[in-house]
Short mmCIF file of C-alpha atoms in Angstrom, two decimals:
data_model
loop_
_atom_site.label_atom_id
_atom_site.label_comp_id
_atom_site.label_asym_id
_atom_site.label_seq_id
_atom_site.Cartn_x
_atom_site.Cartn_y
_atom_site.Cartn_z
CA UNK A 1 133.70 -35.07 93.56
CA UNK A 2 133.01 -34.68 89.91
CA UNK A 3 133.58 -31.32 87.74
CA UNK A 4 130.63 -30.07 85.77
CA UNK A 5 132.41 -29.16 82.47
CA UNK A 6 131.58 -25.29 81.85
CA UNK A 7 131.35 -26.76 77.76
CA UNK A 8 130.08 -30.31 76.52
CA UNK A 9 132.86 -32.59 75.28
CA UNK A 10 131.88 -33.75 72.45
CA UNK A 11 132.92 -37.04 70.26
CA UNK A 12 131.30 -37.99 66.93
CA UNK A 13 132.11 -41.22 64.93
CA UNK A 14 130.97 -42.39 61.69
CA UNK A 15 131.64 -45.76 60.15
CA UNK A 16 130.25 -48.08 57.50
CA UNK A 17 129.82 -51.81 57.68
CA UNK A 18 129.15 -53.91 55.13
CA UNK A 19 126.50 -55.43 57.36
CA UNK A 20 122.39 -55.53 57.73
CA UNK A 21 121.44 -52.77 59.80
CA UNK A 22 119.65 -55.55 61.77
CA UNK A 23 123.03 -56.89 62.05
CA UNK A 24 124.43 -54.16 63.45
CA UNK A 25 121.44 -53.55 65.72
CA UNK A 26 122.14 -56.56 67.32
CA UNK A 27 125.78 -56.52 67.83
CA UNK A 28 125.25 -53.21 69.86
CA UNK A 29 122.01 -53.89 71.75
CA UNK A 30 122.59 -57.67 72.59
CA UNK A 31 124.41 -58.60 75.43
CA UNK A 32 126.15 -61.80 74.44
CA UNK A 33 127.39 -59.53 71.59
CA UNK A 34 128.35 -56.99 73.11
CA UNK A 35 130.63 -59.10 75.08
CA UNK A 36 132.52 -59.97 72.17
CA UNK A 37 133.51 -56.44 70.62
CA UNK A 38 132.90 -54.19 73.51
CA UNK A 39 135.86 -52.63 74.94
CA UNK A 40 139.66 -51.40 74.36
CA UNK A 41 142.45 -54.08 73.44
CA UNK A 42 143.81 -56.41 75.96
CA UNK A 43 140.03 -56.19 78.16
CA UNK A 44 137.43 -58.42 78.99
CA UNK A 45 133.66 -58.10 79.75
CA UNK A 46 132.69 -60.48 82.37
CA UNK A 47 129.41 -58.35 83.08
CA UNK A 48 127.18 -57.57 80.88
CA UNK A 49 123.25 -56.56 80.96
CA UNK A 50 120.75 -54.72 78.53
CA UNK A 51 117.10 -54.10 79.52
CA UNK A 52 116.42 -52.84 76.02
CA UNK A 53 113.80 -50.55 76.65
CA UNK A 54 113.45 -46.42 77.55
CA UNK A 55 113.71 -46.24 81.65
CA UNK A 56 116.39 -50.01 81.11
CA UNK A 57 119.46 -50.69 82.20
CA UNK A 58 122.43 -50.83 80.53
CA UNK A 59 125.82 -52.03 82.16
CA UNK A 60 128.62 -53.14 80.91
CA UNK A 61 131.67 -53.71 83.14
CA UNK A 62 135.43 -54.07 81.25
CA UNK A 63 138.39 -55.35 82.92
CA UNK A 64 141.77 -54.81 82.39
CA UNK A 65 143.92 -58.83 81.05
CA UNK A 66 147.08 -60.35 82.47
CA UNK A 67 148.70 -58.22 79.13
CA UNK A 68 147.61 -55.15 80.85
CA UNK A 69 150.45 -55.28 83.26
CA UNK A 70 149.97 -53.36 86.37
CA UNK A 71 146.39 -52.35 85.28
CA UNK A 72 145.74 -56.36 85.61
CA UNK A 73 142.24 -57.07 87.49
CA UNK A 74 141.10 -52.81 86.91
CA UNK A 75 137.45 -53.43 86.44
CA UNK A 76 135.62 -50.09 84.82
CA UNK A 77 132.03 -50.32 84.87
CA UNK A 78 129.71 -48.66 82.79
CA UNK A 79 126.00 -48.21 83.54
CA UNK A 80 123.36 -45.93 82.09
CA UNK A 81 119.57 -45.70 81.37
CA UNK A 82 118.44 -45.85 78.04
CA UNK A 83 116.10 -42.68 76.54
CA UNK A 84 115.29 -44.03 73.20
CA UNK A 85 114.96 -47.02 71.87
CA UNK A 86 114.01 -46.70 68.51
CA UNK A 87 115.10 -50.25 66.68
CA UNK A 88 117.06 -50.51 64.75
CA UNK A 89 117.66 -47.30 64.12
CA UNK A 90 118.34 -45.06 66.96
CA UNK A 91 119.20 -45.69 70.49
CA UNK A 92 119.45 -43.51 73.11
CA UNK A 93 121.27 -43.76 76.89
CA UNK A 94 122.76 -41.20 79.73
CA UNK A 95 125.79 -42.89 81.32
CA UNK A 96 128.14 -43.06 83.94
CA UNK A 97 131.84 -44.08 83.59
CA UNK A 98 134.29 -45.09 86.22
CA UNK A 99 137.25 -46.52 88.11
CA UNK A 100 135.81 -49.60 90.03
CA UNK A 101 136.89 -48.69 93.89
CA UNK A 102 136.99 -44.90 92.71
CA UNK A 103 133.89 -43.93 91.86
CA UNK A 104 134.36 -40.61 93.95
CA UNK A 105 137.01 -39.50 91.92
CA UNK A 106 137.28 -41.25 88.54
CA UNK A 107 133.72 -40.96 87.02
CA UNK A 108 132.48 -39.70 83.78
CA UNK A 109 129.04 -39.26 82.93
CA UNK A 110 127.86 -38.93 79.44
CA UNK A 111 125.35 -39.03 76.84
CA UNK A 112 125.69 -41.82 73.48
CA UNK A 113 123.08 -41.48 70.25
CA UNK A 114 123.50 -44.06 67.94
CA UNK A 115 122.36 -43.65 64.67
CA UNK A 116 121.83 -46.94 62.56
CA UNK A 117 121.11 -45.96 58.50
CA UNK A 118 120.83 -49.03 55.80
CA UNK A 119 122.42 -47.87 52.91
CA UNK A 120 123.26 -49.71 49.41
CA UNK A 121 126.47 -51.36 50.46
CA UNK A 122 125.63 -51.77 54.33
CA UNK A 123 124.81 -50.01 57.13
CA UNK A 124 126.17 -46.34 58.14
CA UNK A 125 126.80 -46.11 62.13
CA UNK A 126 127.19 -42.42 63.31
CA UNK A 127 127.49 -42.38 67.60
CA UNK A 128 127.94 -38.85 69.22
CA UNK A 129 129.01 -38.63 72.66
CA UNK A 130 128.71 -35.69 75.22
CA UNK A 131 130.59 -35.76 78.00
CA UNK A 132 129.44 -33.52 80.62
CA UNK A 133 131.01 -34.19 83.59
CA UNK A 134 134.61 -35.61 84.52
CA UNK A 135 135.92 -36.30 88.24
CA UNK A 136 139.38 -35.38 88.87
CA UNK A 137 141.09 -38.79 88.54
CA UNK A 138 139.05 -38.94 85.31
CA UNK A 139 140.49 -36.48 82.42
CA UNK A 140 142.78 -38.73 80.92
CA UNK A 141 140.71 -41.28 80.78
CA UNK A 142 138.28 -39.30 79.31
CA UNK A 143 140.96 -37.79 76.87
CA UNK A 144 141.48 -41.56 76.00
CA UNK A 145 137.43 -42.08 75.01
CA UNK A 146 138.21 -41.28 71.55
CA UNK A 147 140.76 -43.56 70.93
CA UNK A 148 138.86 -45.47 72.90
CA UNK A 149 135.86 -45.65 70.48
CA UNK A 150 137.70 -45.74 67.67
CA UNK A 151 139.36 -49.00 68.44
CA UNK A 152 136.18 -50.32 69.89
CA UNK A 153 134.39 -49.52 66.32
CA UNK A 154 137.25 -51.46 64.39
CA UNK A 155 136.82 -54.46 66.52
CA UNK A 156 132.69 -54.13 65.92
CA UNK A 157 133.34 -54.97 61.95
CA UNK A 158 135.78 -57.74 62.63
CA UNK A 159 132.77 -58.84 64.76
CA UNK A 160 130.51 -58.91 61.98
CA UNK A 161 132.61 -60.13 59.60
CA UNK A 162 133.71 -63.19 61.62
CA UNK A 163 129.36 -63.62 62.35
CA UNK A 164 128.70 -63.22 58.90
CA UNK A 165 125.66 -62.50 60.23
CA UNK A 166 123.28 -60.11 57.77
CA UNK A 167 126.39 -59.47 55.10
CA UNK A 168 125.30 -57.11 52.39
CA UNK A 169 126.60 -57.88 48.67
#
């Protein structure tokens, strides 16, 4: 059972890198990099697949490490359809978000636009989510999506920093 939220939830980020936008293009549309920086601390991704395209498939599955604890072997998959694909500047997908094993209960669905802009020093990333539904089990975990994100952006520019890949300056 999921709840239809009567408003939008809505996240915004912003963030600069002093990275090509190609750069940062890549990082968040290939799969083999998206491995890498994708995620909250302590996780791994051992799925990961991106039909880059509008109608392709996105999914991304995250699983919890030995130095979760008792959250140890939690897998939470991701998977969505992408709407625009406009490289590398915008990209487009509706998702769903969930508790592997409770997908009755524990899913999120949601819409992410990426915004990719090359400025002088970099590149300027703004993502805005909307979250318009949450299942039951679901509302911290959606409560948690901005922290979430905000983690997951810090770990994207250690990413490019360590690639090196596209530096600006």
């Amino acid at each position: 059972m999921i709840q239809l939220l009567r408003r939008k939830k809505e996240l915004s980020f912003e963030r600069r890198y002093p990275a090509s936008i190609e750069a940062v293009w890549r990082a968040w549309t290939g799969a083999e990099q998206l491995r890498s920086w994708w995620g909250p601390e302590k996780t791994t991704i051992p799925e990961c697949e991106v039909d880059l395209r509008v109608g392709g498939r996105i999914r991304i599955v995250t699983e919890a490490t030995e130095a979760m604890g008792k959250y140890q072997g939690t897998r939470w998959p991701m998977e969505g359809t992408f709407t625009l694909v406009e490289a590398p500047h915008r990209l487009s997908y509706d998702a769903s978000s969930w508790t592997e094993g409770e997908q009755d209960t524990s899913t999120i669905r949601h819409t992410n636009d990426l915004e990719l802009t090359e400025t002088a020093d970099g590149t300027l990333l703004t993502l805005r989510i909307s979250i318009t539904e949450i299942g039951p089990k679901a509302k911290m975990a959606a409560f948690g999506m901005k922290w979430g994100y905000k983690a997951q952006l810090d770990t994207l520019e250690q990413h490019l920093a360590a690639a090196g890949d596209g530096e600006v300056g």
